[in-house]
XYZ file of N, CA and C in Angstrom:
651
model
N -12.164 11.026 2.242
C -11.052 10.081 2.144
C -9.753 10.758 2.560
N -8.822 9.900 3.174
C -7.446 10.622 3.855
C -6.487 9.610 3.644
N -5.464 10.126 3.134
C -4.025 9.409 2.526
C -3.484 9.061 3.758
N -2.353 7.913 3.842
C -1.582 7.872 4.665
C -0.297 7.445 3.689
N 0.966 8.049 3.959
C 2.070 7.601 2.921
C 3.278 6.948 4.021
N 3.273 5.872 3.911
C 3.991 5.086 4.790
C 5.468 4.741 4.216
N 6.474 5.678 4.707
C 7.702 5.518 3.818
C 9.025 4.981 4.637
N 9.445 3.883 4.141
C 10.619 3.259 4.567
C 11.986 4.074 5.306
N 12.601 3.969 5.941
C 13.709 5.001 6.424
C 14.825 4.643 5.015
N 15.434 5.754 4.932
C 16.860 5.305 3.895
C 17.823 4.604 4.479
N 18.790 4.198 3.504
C 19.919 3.714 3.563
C 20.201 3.562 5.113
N 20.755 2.705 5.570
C 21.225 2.653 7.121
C 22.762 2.314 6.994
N 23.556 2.087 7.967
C 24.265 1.423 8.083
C 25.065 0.552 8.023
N 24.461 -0.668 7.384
C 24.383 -2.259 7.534
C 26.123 -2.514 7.185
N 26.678 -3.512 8.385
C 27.994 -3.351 8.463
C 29.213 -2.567 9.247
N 28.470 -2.075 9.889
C 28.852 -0.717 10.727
C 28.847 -1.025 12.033
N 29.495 -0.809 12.901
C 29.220 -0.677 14.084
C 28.066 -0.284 15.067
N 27.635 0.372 13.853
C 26.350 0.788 14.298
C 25.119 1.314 13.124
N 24.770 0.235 13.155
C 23.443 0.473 11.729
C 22.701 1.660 11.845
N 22.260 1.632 13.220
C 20.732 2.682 13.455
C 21.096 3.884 12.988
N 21.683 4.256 12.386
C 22.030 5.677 11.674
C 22.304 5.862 9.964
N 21.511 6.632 9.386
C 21.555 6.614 7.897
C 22.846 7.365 7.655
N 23.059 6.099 6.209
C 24.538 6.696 5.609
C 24.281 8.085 4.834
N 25.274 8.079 4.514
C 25.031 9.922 3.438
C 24.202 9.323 2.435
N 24.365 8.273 1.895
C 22.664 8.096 0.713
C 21.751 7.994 1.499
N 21.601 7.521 2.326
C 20.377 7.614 3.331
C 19.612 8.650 3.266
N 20.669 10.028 3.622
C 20.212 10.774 3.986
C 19.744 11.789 2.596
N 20.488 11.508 1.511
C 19.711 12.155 0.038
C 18.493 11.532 -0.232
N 18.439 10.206 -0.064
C 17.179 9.560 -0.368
C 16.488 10.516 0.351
N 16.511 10.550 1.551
C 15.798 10.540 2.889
C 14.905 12.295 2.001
N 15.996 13.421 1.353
C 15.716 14.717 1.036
C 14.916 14.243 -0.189
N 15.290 13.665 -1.211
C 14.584 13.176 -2.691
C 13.344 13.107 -2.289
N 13.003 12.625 -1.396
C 11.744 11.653 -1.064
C 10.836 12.651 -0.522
N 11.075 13.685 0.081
C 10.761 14.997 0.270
C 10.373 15.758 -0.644
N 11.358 15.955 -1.624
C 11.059 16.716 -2.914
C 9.876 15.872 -3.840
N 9.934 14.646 -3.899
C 9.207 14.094 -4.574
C 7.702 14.545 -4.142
N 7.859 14.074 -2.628
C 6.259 14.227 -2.149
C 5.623 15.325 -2.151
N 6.516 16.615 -2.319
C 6.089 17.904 -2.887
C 5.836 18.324 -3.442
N 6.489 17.827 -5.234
C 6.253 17.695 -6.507
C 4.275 17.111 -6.753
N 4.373 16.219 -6.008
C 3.041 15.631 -5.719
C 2.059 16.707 -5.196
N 2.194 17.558 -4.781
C 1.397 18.226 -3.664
C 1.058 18.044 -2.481
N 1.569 16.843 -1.917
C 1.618 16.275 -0.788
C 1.737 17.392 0.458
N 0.779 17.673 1.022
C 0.798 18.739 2.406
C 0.310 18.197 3.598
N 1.065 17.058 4.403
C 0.703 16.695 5.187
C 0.056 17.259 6.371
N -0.470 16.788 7.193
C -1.161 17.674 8.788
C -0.315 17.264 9.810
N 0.698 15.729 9.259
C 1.566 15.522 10.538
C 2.413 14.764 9.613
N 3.779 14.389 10.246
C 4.924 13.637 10.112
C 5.370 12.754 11.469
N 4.835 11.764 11.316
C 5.254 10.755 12.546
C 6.204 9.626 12.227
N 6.812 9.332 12.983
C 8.284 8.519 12.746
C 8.315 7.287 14.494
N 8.866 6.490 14.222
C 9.465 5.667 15.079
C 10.959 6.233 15.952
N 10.719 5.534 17.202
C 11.627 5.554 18.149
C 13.486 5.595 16.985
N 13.825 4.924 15.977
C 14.579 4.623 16.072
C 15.527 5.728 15.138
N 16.539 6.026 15.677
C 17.405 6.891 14.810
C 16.965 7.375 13.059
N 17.465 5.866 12.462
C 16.951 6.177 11.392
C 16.011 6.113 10.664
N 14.711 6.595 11.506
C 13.694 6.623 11.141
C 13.734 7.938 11.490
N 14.033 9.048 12.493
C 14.141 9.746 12.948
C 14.710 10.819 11.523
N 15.991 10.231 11.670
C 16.646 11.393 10.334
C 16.010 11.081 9.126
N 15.340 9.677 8.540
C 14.745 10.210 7.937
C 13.166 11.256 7.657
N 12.548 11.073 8.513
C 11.723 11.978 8.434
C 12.307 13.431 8.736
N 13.055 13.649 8.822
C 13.717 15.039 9.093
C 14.609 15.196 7.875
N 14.927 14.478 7.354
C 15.198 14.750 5.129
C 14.257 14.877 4.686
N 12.952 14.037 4.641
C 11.479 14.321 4.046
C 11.429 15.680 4.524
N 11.324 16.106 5.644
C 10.544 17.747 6.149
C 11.775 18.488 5.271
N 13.143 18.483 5.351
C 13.691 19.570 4.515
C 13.287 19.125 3.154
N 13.211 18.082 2.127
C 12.646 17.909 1.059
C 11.498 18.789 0.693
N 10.396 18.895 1.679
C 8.934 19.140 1.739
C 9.208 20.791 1.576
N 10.130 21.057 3.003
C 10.013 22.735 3.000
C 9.026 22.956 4.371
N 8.727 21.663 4.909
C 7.993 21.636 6.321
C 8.558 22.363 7.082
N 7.392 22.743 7.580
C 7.547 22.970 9.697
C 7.320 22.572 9.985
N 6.838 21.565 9.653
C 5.770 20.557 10.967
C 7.058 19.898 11.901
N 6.293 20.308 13.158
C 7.382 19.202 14.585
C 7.377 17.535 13.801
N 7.909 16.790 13.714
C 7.743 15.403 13.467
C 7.341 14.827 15.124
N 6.289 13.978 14.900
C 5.842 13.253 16.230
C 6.055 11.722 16.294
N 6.097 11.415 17.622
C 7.161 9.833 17.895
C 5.571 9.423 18.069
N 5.852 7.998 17.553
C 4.720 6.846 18.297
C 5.729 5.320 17.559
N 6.016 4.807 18.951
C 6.656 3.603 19.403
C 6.546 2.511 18.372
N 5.004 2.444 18.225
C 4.168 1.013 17.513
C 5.172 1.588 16.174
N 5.547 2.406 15.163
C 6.138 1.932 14.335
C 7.511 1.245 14.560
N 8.104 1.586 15.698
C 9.409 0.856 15.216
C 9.573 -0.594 15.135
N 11.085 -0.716 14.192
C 10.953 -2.653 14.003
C 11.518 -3.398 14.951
N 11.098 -4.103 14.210
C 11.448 -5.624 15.752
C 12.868 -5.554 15.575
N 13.741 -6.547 16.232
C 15.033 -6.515 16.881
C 15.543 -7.443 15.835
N 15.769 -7.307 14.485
C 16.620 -8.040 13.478
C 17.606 -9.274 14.512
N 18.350 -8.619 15.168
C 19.715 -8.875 15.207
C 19.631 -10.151 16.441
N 18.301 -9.536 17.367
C 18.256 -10.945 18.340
C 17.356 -12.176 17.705
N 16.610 -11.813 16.153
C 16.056 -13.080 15.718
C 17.401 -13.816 14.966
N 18.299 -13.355 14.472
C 19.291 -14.082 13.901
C 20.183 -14.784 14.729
N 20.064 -13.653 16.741
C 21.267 -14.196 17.466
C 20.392 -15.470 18.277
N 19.147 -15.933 18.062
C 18.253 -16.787 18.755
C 18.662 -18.194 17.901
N 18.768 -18.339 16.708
C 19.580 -18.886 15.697
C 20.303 -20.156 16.394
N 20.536 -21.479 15.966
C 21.584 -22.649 16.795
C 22.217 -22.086 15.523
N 23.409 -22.076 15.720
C 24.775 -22.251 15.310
C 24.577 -20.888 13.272
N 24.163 -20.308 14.311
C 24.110 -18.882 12.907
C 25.482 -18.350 12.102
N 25.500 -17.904 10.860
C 26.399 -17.726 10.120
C 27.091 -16.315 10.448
N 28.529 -16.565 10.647
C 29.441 -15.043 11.112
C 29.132 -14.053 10.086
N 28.940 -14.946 8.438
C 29.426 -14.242 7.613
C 28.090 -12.933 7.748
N 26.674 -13.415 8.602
C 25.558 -12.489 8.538
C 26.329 -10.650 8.679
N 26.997 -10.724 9.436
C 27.448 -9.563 10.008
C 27.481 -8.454 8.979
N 28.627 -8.926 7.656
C 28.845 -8.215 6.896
C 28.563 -8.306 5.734
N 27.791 -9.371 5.930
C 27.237 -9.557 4.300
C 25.590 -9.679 3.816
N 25.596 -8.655 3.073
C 23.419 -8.756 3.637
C 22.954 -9.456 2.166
N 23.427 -10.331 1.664
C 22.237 -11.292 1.651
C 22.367 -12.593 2.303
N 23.913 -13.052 2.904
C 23.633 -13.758 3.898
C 22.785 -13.258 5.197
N 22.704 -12.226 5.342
C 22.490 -11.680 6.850
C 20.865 -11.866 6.337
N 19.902 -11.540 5.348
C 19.220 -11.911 4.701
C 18.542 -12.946 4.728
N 19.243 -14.312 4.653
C 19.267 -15.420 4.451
C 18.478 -16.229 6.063
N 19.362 -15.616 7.064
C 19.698 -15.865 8.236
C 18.505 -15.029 9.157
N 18.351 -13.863 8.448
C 17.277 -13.168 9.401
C 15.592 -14.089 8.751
N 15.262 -14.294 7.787
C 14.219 -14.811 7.310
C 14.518 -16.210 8.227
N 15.029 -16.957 8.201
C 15.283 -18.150 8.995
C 15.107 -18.230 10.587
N 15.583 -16.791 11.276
C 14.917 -16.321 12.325
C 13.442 -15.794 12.356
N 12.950 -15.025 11.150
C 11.559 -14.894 11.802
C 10.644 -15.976 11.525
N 11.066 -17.212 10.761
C 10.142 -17.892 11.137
C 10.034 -18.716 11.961
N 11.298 -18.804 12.714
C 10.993 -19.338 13.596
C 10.557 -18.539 15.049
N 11.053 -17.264 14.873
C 9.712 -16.188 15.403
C 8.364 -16.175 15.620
N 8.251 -16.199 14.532
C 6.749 -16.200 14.268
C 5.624 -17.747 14.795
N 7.138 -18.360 14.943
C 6.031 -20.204 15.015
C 5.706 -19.910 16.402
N 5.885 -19.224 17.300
C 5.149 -19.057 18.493
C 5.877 -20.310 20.190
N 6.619 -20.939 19.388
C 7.441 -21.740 19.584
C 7.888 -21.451 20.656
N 9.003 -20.280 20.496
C 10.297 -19.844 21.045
C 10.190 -19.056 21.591
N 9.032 -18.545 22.093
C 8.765 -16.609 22.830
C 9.371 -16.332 24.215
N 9.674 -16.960 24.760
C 10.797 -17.086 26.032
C 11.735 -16.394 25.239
N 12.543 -16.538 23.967
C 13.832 -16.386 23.357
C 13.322 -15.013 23.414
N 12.559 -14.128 23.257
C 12.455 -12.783 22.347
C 11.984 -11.756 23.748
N 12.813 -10.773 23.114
C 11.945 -8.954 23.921
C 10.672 -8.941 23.739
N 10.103 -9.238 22.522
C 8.914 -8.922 21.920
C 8.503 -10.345 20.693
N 7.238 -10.654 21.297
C 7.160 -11.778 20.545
C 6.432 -11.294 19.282
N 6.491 -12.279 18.266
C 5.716 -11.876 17.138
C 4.542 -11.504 17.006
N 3.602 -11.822 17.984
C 2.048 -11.433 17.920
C 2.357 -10.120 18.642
N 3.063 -9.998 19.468
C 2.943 -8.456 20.475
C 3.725 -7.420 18.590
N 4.317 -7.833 18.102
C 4.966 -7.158 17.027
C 3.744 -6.536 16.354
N 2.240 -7.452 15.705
C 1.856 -7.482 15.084
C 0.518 -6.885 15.467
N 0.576 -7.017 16.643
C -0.410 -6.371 17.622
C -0.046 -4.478 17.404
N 0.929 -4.351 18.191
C 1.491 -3.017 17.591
C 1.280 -2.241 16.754
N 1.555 -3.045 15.466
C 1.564 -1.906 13.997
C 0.455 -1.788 13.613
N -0.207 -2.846 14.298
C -1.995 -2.602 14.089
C -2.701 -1.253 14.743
N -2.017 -1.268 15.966
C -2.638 -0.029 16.590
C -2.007 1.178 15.998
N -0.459 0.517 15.825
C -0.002 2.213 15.231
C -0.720 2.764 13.868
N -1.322 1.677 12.969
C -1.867 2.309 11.433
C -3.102 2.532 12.187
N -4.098 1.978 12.974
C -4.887 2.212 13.414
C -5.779 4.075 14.031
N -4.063 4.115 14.855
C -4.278 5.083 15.508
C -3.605 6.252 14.389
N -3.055 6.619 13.872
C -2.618 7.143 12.626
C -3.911 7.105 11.718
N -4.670 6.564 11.071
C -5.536 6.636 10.500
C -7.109 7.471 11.075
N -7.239 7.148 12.161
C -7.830 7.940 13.237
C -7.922 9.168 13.350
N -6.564 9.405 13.490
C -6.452 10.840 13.538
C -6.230 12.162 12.403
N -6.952 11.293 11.228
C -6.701 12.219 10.046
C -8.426 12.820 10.109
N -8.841 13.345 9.575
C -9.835 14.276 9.052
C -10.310 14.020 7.677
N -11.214 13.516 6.943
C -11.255 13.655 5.320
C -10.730 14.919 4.690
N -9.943 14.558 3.468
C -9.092 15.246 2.873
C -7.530 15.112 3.398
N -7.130 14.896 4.764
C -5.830 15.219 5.114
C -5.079 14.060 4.874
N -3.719 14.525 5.167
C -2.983 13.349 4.637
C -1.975 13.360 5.566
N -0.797 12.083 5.853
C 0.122 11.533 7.174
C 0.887 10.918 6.254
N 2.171 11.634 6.768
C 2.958 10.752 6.187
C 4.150 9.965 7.664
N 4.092 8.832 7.546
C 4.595 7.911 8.588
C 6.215 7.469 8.086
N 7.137 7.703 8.873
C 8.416 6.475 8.697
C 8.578 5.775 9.295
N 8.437 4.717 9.197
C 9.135 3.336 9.854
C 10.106 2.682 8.908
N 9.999 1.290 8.774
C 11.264 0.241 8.745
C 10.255 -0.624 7.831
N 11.064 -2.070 7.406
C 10.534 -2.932 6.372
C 9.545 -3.498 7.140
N 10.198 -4.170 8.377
C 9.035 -5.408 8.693
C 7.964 -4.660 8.815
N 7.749 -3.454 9.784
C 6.423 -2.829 10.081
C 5.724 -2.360 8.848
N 6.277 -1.901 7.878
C 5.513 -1.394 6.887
C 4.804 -2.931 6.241
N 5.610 -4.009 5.861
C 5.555 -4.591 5.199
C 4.307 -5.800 5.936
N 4.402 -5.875 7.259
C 3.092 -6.657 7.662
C 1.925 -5.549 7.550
N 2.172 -4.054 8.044
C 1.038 -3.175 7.752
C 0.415 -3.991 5.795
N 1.019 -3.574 5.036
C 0.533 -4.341 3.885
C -0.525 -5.567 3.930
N 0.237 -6.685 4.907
C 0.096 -7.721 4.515
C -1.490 -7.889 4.972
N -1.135 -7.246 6.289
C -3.027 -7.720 6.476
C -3.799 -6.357 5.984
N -3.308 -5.553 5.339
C -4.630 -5.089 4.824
C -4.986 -6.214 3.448
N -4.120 -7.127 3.169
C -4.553 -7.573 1.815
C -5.107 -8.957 2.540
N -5.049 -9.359 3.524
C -5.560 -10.047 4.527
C -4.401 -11.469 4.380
N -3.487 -11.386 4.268
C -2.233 -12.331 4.618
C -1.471 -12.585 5.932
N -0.532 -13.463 6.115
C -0.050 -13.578 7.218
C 1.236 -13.575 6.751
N 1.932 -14.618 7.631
C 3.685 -14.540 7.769
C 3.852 -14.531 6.147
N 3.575 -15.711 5.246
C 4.486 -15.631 3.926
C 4.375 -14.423 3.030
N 2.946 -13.518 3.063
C 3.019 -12.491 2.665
C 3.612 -11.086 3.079
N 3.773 -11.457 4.496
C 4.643 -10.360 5.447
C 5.981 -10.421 4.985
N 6.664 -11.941 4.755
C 8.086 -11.913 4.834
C 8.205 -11.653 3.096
N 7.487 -12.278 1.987
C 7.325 -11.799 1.232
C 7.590 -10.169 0.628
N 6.801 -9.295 1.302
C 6.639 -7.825 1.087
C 8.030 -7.915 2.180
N 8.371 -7.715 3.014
C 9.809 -7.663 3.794
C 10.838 -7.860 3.033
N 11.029 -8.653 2.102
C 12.014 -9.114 1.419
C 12.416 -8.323 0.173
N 11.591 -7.341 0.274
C 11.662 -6.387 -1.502
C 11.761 -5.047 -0.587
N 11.047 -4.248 0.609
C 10.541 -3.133 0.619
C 12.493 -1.983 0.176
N 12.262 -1.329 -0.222
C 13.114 -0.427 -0.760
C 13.403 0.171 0.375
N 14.517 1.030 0.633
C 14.738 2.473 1.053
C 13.927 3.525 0.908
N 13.228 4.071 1.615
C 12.637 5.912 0.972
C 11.217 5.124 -0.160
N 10.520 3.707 0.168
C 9.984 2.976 -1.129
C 8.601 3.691 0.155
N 7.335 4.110 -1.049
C 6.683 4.343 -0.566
C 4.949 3.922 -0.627
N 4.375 3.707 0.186
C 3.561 2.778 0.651
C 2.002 3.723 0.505
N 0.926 3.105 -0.244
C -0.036 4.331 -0.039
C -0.904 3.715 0.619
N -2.062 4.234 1.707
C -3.203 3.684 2.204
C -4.086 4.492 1.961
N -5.478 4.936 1.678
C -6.248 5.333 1.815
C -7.278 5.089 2.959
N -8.271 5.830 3.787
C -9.388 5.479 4.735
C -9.918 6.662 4.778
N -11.317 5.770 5.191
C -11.956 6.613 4.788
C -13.699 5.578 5.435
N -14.937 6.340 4.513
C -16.373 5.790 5.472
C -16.475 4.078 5.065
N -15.494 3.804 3.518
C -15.785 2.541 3.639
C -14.418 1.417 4.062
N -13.373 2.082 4.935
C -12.304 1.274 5.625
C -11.225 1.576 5.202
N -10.072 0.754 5.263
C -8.464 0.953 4.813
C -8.030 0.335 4.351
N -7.564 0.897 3.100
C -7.321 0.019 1.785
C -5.644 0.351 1.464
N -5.360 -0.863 0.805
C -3.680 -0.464 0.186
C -4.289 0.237 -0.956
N -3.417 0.936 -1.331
C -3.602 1.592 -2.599
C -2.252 1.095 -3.513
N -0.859 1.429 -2.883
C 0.013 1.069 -3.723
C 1.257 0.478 -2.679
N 2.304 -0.626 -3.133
C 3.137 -0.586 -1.781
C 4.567 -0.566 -2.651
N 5.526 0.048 -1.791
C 6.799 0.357 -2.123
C 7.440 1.111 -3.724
N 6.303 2.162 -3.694
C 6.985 2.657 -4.984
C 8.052 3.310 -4.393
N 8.941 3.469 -5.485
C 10.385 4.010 -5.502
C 11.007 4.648 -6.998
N 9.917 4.879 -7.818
C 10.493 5.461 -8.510
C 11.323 6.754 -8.875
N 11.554 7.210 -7.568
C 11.600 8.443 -6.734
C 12.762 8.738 -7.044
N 13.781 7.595 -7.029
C 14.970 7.003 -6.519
C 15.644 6.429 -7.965
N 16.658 7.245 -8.550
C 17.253 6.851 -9.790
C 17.584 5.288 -9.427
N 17.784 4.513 -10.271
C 18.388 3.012 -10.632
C 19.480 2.807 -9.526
N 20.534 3.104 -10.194
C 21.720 3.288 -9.374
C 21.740 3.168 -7.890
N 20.824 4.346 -7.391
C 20.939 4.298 -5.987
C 19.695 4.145 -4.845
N 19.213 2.963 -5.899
C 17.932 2.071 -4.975
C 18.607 0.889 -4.089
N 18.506 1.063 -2.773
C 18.987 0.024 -1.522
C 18.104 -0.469 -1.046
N 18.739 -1.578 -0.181
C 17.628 -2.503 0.316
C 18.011 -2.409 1.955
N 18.941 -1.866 2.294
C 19.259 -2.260 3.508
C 19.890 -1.259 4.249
């Protein structure tokens, strides 16, 4: 049997000129979450992360957390879909999304479903099945490449982690947007695989993460 620990990027941006980069809690989570998984005994064989910034720094707080060397390795299929063009696909969308995240919240759930209805795929970079197609291959191929006994720890983002969930429990959109709608910062995700398949084990613990400075966004 071989772990996979699928952990959310920290704190981002949100409000900023530029999100894709973790704030300074970001980036403690990002070390906590490190220390934690060490405390654990957690000795991964790899650290793989998504294309996107802050997925990037955070797996590079986990490795100083850990006390790693490991190179961290890119594979695409985790990163998330494009928040910002399902809200800007939107007739007549709310300004206030910009700076305020549970309107922005409000407004992005309202975009992916109409994402997801298959409807509108002219509107999108990447349509929802190519999304879903993706994270399939990325847990896929990540799971693959472990060995019994070893263990991977992955960063990505909410939506990807959070449909990874959904169909292992064999759900679709309401359980995707569902688990999307809670996943934490640094919240961490367990899978097991192994001779009899790939199972959730646990999704978005965060107890990692004092009260105070548990984020969602």
């Amino acid at each position: 049997m071989s772990v996979l620990y699928l952990v959310r990027h920290g704190q981002a941006s949100f409000g900023t000129d530029d999100y894709d980069r973790l704030s300074d809690l970001g980036k403690e989570q990002s070390r906590i979450t490190g220390e934690h998984l060490g405390a654990q005994n957690v000795a991964p064989v790899r650290i793989v992360h998504g294309e996107m910034l802050r997925q990037r720094q955070t797996a590079e707080g986990i490795q100083t957390g850990l006390g790693s060397a490991l190179e961290p390795q890119i594979d695409s299929g985790w990163n998330e879909y494009q928040a910002w063009e399902l809200t800007g696909a939107l007739t007549n969308p709310d300004p206030r999304a910009q700076k305020d995240s549970k309107v922005f919240q409000a407004e992005l759930e309202r975009g992916a479903a109409r994402w997801a209805s298959g409807e509108h795929d002219g509107d999108y970079t990447e349509t929802f099945k190519e999304f879903t197609t993706r994270v399939n291959t990325a847990l896929d191929d990540a799971c693959a490449a472990m060995s019994s006994g070893e263990s991977t720890i992955v960063v990505s983002s909410a939506g990807a982690i959070a449909w990874t969930a959904a169909r292992l429990l064999g759900g679709g959109f309401d359980q995707w947007m569902a688990f999307n709608r809670v996943t934490v910062n640094t919240g961490i995700t367990r899978i097991i695989t192994g001779r009899s398949g790939t199972s959730l084990v646990s999704f978005n613990e965060h107890g990692h993460q004092v009260p105070e400075k548990v984020t969602y966004r």
